[in-house]
XYZ file of C-alpha atoms in Angstrom:
562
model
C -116.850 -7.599 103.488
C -118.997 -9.894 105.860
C -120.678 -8.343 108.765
C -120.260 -11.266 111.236
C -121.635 -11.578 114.647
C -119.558 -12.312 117.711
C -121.030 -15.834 117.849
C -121.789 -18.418 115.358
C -124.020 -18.847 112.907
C -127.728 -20.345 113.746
C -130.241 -22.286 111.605
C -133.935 -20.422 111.038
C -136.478 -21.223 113.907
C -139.063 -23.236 112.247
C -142.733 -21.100 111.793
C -146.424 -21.306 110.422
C -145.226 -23.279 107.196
C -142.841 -24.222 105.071
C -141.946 -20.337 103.791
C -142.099 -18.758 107.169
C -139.673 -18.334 110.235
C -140.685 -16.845 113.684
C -137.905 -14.899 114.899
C -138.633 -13.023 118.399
C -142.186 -13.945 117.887
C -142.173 -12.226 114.490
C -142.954 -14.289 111.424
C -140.798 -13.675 108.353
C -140.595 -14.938 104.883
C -137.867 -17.659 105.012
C -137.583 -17.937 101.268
C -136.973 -13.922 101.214
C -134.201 -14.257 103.586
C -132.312 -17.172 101.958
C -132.760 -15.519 98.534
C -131.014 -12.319 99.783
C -128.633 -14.333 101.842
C -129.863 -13.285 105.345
C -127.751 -15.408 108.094
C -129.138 -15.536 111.818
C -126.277 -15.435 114.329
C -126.456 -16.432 118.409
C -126.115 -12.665 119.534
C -129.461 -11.713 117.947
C -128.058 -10.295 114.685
C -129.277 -11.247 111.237
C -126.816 -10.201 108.251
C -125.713 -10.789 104.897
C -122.688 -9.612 102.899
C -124.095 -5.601 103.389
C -126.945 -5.080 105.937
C -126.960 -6.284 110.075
C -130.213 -6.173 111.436
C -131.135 -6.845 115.272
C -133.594 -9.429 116.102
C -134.239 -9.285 120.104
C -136.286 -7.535 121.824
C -138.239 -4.158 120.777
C -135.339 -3.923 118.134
C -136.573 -7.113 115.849
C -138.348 -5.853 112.621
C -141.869 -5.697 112.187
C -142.552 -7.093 108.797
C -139.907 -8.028 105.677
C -140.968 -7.327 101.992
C -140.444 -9.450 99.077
C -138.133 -7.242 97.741
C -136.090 -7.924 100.884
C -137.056 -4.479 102.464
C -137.274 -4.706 106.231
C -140.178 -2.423 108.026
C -139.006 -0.580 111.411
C -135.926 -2.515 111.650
C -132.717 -1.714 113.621
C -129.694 -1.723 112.188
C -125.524 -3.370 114.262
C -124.311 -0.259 113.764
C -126.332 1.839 116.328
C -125.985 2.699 119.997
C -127.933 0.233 122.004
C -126.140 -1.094 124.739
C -125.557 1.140 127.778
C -122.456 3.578 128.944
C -119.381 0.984 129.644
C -116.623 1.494 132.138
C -114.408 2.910 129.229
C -117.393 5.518 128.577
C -117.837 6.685 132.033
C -114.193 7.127 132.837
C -114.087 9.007 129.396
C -116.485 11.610 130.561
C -114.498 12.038 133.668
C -111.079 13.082 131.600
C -113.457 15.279 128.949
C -114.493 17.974 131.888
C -111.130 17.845 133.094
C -110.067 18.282 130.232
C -112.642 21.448 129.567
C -111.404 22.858 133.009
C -108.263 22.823 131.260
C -109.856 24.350 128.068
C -111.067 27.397 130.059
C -108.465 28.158 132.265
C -105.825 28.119 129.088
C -108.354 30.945 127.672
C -107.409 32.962 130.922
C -104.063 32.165 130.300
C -103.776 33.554 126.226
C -105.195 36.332 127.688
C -102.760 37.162 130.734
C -99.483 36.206 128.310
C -100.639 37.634 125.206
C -101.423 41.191 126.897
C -98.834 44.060 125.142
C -97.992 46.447 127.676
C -94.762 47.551 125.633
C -93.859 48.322 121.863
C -93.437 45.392 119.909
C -89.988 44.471 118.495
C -89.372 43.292 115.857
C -87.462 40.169 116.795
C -90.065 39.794 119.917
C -93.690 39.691 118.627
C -96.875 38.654 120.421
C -97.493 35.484 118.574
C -94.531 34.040 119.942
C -95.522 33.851 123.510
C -98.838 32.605 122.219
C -98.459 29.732 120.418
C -98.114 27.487 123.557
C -101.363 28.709 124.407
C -102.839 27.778 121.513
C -101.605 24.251 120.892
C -103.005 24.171 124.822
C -105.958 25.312 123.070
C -105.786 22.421 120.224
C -105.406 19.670 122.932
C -107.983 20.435 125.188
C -110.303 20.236 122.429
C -108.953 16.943 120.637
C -109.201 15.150 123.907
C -112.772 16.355 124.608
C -114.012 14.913 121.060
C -111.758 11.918 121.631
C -113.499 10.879 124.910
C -117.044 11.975 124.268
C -116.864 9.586 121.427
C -115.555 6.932 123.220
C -118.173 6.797 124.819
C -120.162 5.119 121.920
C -117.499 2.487 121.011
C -119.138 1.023 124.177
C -122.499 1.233 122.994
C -122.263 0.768 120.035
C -123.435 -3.128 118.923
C -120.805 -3.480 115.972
C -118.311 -1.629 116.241
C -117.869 1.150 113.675
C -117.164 4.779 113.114
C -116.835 5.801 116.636
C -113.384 4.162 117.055
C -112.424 5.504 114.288
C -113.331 9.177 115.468
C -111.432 8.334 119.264
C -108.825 6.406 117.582
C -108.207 9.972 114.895
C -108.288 12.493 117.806
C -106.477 10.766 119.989
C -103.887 10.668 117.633
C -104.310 14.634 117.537
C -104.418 14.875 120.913
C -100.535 13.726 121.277
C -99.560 15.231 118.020
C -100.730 19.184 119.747
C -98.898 18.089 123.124
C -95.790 17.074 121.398
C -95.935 20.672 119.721
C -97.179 22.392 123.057
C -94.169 21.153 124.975
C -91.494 22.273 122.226
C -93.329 26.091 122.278
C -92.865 25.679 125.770
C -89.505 25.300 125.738
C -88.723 27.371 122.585
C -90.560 30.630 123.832
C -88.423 30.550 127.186
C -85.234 30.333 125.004
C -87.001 33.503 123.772
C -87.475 35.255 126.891
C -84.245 34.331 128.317
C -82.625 36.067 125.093
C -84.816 38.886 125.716
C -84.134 39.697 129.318
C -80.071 39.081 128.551
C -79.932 41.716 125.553
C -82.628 44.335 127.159
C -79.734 46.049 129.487
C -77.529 45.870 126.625
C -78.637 45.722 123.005
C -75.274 44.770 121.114
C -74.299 42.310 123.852
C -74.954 39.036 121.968
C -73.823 39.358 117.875
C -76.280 38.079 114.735
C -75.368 35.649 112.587
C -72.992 33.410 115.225
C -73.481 29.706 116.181
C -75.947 30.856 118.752
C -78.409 32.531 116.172
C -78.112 29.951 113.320
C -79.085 27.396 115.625
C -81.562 29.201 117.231
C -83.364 29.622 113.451
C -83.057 26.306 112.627
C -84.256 24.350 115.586
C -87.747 25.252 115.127
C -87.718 23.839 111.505
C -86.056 20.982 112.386
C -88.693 20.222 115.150
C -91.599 21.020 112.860
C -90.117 19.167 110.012
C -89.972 15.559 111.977
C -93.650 16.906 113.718
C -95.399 17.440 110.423
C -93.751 14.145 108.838
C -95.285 11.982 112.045
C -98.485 13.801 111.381
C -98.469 12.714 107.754
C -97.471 9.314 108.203
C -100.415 8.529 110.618
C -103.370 10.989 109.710
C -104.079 10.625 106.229
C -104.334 6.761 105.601
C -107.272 4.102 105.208
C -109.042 3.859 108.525
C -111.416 1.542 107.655
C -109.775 -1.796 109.461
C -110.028 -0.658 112.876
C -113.398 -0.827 112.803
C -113.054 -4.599 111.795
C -113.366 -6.115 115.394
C -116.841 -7.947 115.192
C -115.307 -11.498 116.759
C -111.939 -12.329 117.596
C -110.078 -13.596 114.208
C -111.751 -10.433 112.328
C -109.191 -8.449 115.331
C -106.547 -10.751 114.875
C -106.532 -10.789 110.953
C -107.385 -7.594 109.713
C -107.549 -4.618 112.687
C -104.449 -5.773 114.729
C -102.115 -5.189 111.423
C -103.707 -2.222 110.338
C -103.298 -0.794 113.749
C -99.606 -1.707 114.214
C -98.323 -1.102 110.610
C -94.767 0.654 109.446
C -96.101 3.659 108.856
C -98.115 3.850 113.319
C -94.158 2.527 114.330
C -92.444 5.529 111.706
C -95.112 8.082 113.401
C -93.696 7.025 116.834
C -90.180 7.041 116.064
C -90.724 10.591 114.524
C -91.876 11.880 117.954
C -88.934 10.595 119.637
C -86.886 12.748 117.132
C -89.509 16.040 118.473
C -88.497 14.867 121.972
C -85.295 14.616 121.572
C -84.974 18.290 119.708
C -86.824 19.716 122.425
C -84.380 18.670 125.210
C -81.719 19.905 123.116
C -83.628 23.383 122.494
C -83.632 23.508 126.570
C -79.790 22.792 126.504
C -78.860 25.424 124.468
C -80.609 27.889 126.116
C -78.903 27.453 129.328
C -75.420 27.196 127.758
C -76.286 30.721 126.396
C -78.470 32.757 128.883
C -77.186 31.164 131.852
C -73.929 30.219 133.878
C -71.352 28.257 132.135
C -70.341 25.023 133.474
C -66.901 23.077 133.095
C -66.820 19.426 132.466
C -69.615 17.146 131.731
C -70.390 16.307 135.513
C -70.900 20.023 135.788
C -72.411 20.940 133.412
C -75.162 18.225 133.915
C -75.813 19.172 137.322
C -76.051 23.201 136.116
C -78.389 21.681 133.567
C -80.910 20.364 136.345
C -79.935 23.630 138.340
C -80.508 26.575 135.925
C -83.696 24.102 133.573
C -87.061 25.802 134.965
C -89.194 23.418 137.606
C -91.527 23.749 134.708
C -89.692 21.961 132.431
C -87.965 19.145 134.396
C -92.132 18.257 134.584
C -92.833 18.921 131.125
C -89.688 17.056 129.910
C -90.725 13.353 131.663
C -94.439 13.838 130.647
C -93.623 14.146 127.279
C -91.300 11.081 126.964
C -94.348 8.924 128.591
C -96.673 10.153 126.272
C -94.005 9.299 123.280
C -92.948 5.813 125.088
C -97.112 4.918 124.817
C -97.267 5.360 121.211
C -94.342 3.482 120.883
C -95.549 0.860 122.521
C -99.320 0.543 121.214
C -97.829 0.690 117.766
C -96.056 -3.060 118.293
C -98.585 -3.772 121.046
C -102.355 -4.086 119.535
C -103.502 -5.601 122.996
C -102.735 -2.090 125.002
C -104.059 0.048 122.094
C -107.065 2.718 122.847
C -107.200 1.753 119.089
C -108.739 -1.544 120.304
C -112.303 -2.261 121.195
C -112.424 -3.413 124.898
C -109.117 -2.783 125.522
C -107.635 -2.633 128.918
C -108.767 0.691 130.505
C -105.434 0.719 133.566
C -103.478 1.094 130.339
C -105.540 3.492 127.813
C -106.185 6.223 130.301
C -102.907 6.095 132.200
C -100.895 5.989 129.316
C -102.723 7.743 127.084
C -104.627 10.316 127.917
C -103.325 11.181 131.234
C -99.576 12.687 130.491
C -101.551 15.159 127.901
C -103.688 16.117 130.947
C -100.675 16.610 133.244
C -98.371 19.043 130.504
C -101.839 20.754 130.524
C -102.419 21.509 134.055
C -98.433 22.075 135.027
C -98.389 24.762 132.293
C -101.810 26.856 133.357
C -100.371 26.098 136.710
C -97.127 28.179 135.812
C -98.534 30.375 133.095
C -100.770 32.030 136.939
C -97.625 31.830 138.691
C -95.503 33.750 136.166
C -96.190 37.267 135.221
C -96.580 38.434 132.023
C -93.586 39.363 130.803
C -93.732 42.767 129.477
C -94.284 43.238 133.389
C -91.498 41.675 134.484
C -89.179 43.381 132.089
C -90.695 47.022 133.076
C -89.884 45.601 136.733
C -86.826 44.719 135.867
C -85.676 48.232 134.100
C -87.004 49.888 137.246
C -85.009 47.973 139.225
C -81.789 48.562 137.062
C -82.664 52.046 137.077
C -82.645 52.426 140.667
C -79.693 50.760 141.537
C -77.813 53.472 138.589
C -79.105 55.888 140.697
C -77.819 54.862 144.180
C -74.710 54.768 142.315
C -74.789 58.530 140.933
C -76.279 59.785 144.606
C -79.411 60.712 142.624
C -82.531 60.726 144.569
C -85.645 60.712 142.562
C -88.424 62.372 145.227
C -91.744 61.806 145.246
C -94.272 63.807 143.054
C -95.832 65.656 145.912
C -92.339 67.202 146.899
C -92.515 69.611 145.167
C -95.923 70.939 145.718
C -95.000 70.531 149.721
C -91.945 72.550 149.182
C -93.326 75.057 146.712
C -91.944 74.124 143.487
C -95.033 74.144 141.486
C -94.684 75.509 138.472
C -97.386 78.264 137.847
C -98.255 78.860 134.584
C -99.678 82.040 135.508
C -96.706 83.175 137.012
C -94.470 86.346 135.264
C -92.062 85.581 133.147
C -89.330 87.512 135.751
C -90.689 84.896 138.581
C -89.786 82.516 135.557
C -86.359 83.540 135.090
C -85.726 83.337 138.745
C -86.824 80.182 139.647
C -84.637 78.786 136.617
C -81.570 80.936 138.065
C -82.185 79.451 141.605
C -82.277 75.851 140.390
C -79.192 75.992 137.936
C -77.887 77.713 141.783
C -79.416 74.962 143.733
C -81.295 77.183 145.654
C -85.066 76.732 146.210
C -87.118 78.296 143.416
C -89.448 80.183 145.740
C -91.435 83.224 144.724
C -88.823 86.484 145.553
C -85.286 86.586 145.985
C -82.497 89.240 146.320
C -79.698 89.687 144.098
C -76.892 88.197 147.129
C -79.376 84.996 146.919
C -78.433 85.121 143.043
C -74.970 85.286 143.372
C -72.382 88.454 142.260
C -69.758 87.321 140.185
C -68.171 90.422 140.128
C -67.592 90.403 143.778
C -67.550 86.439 144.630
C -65.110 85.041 142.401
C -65.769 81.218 143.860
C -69.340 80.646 142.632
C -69.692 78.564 139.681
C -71.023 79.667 136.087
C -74.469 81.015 136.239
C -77.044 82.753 134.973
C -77.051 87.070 134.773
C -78.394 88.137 138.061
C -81.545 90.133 137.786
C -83.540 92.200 140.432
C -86.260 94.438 140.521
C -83.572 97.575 140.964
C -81.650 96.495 137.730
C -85.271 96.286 135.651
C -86.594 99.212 137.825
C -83.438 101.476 137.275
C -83.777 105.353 136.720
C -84.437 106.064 132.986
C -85.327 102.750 132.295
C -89.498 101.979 131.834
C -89.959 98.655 132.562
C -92.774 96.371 130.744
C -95.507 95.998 132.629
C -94.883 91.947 134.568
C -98.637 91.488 135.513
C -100.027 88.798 133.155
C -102.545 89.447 130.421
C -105.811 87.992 131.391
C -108.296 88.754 128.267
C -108.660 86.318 125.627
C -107.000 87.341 122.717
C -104.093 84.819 122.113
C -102.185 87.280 119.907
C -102.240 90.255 122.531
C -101.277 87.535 124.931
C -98.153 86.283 123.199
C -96.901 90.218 122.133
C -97.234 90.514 126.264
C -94.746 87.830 126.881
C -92.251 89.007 124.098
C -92.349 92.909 125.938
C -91.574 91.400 129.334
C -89.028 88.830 128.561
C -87.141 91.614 125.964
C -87.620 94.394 128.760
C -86.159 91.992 131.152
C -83.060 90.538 128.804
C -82.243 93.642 126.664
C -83.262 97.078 128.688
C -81.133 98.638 126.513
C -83.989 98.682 123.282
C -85.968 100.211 125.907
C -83.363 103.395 126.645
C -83.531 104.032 122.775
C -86.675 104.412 122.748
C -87.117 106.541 126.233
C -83.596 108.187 126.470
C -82.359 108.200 129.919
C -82.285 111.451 132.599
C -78.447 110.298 133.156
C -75.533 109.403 130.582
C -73.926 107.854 132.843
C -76.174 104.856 133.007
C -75.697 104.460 129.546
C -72.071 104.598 129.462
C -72.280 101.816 132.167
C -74.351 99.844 130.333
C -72.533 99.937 127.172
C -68.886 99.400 128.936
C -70.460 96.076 130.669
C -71.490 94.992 126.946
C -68.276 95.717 125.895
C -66.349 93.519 128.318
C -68.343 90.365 127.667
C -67.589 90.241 124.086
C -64.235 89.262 122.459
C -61.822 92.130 121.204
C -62.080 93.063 117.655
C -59.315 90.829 115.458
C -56.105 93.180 115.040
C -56.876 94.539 111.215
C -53.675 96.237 109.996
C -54.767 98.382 107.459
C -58.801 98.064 105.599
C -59.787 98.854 101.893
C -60.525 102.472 103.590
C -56.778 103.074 104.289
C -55.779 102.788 100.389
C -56.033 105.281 98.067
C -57.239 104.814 94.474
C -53.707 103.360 93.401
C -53.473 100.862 96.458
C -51.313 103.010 98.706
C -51.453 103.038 102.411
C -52.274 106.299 103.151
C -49.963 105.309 106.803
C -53.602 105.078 108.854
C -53.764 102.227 111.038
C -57.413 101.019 112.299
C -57.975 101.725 115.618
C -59.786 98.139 116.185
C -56.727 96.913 116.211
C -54.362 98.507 118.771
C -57.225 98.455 121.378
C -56.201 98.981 124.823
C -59.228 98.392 126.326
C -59.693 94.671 124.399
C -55.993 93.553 124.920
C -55.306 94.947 128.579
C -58.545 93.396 129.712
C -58.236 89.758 131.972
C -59.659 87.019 130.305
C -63.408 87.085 129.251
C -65.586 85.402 132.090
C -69.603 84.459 131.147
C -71.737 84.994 133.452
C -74.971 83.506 132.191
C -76.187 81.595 129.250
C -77.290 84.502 127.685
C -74.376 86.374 127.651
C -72.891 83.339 124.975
């Protein structure tokens, strides 16, 4: 490979002697140079078949060895000329480009918040991924620009447009993919918020799911093939633009090849599943639409602002690679190309589907949110259809419905009788508060009523109802048990203090009678027979009950009475 200058070639200035050349007022050893095939060139360069040395200025080398060794030389291939239009516009797009860096950071962190449980056909990576190809741009375009900065200054041209040229390519390989997560993860959400009222309301395994599993292959299948047909390959002839016919021979074909126009075909296939991920989301999750005129125009009605943005920018930034790939001239693969069409067309739709997404990702909320908004909402508007008014939490401490965990169990009891009622549970009541069934037949089922003068009654010692207050836990709990069974069964009490009067008894155990069912009517039992298996002509008395059979038809008065 020949490391030619930009100009033509130039004959050796003559010096002291035969042997000797003065070149930028330093004398070198002619016949050295012509033995290693040195060449001196009209834009200061001196090269042969492997080195370029410079030869003006501070940069020309101080002495040359026999062996062909040059002392403090400078070598093409460094950065000596100074920042060029292309540079300075470069370092423009890199910290807008790093605004756009940070302020994706703040938006992974908004969107990929959990608030709620994750499902298992919902997880967190999902709505992240668009943040992180985001993520991926922003930083491709930073390295891409800061580097072109030193295809500028660079004297030959060399590895820094190879570095611009790789990123760049990068760069609109991540937006492709940022785009399509885009659109993908609101297909996503829509599904989401349509099955969250309902869970059985869309079915697996239909049209709707197969399609919806193998879009995302298909999308990363033609992604990964353009990646492959334009990353790994021989760079090394776009550096190869040191004069004119060395661009027109060597880097112009190597930048406009089959395999550049295949990579920018394969895009057009991304693009083109992408728009069709968008339209089957809104046949699905939205409206329908009859006839093609319709359903266009519900298309543009129910697609997201977002994406009628995202959409265009991504076909401009897949119509520039198509065209630089048959185009060499408009290339930012070419050195001194035409700035109008490198940073328009190539750098500046990446930076637009960057800042309209941050832009949305602050408007929109993050969506576990939205979707415990949008229960509340639904849960509301059940209730104004029931009549159910859910009051504030300080109504009840305003209208004394505290529940004190002090409190007796009795007061207990009470307040639960009042509210199954609908009565107020305050502290004391009386028994026509409570409700008689025995004497008002309207009232509904309810709970026993209890008073102080049924717990109090003659005969009857009730537990005591302060609570206990020392600190043994065990003494506490056998408290509780006394009061609640002296409140629910005073009958265990009677046995064990008999009562001054029978007839309470009697009462008592006539009202237990009545709330049970009669005995079944047995015929005869193994008593009746005698040793043979003779009825002995006794009947059970169970069975021809008056009291069970004469009785009207049981009525419960309380839960604990079933």
């Amino acid at each position: 490979m020949a490391l030619l200058a930009a100009r033509e070639a130039l004959s050796f200035p003559a010096g002291d002697n035969a042997t000797d050349t003065l070149i930028n007022n330093v004398h070198l050893n002619l016949t050295t140079l012509k033995h290693w095939n040195y060449t001196l060139y009209s834009n200061g360069s001196l090269s042969n078949t492997s080195w370029c040395l410079l030869t003006f200025d501070s940069y020309a080398p101080a002495r040359l060895l026999p062996n062909g060794t040059f002392i403090n030389a400078t070598w093409c291939w460094s950065p000596t000329e100074p920042i060029g239009i292309r540079g300075g516009i470069g370092i423009g797009y890199a910290v807008l480009f790093g605004v756009a860096l940070v302020m994706s950071l703040v938006c992974l962190n908004k969107h990929g918040s959990l608030h709620l449980p994750v499902e298992k056909r919902f997880y967190r990576i999902g709505r992240r991924w668009q943040w992180y190809w985001a993520l991926f741009v922003s930083a491709t375009a930073i390295i891409s620009l800061l580097v072109a900065v030193d295809v500028d200054r660079y004297f030959l041209p060399e590895l820094p447009v190879i570095l611009t040229s790789f990123f760049w390519y990068l760069m609109q390989w991540g937006a492709m993919a940022l785009v399509w997560e885009a659109v993908r993860h609101w297909g996503s959400w829509m599904e989401r918020q349509f099955i969250d009222p309902d869970p059985f309301t869309l079915r697996d395994g239909d049209r709707r799911s197969r399609v919806e599993f193998y879009l995302p292959l298909l999308f990363y299948l033609f992604l990964w093939l353009n990646f492959f047909m334009i990353v790994p390959r021989n760079w090394g002839a776009i550096e190869l633009q040191r004069y004119p016919q060395q661009t027109v021979e060597q880097a112009a074909p190597g930048a406009t090849d089959a395999r550049f126009k295949a990579g920018a075909f394969l895009l057009v296939a991304c693009w083109l599943v992408t728009g069709f991920s968008l339209r089957h989301s809104i046949k699905y999750y939205c409206p329908r639409n009859r006839g093609i005129f319709n359903r266009i125009i519900g298309f543009v009605r129910f697609a997201p602002l977002r994406f009628l943005i995202l959409l265009p920018l991504a076909a401009a930034l897949v119509a520039y690679q198509a065209l630089v790939s048959f185009y060499f001239e408009y290339s930012p693969l070419r050195v001194g190309g035409p700035n109008y069409a490198i940073f328009p067309g190539g750098y500046t739709p990446s930076l637009l589907i960057l800042f309209t997404q941050i832009l949305f990702g602050f408007l929109n909320p993050n969506e576990d949110l939205e979707l415990q908004r949008q229960r509340r909402v639904r849960n509301q508007a059940i209730n104004r259809e029931m009549g159910i008014t859910i009051k504030p939490s300080w109504w009840r401490r305003v209208n004394g419905e505290t529940l004190d965990t002090n409190g007796s169990t009795r007061d207990q009891l009470l307040r639960n009788v009042r509210e199954i009622h609908g009565n107020k549970a305050t502290g004391t009541a009386s028994a026509a508060e409570v409700g008689n069934p025995t004497t008002d037949g309207n009232r509904p089922v309810e709970m026993t009523p209890v008073s102080p003068s049924s717990i109090s009654s003659p005969g009857v010692r009730s537990p005591p109802l302060t609570p206990y207050t020392g600190r043994s836990e065990q003494r506490r709990q056998e408290r509780a048990q006394q009061m609640v069974a002296g409140i629910l069964f005073p009958e265990s009490t009677q046995q064990q203090n008999p009562p001054a009067s029978a007839n309470t008894t009697a009462q008592r155990r006539a009202e237990l009678m009545m709330d049970g069912p009669p005995p079944p009517p047995y015929t005869e039992t193994s008593r009746d027979r005698d040793p043979r298996g003779h009825t002995n002509g006794a009947r059970s008395v169970g069975g021809q009950s008056e009291t069970s059979t004469n009785q009207p038809p049981q009525q419960i008065r309380s839960m604990l009475d079933v």
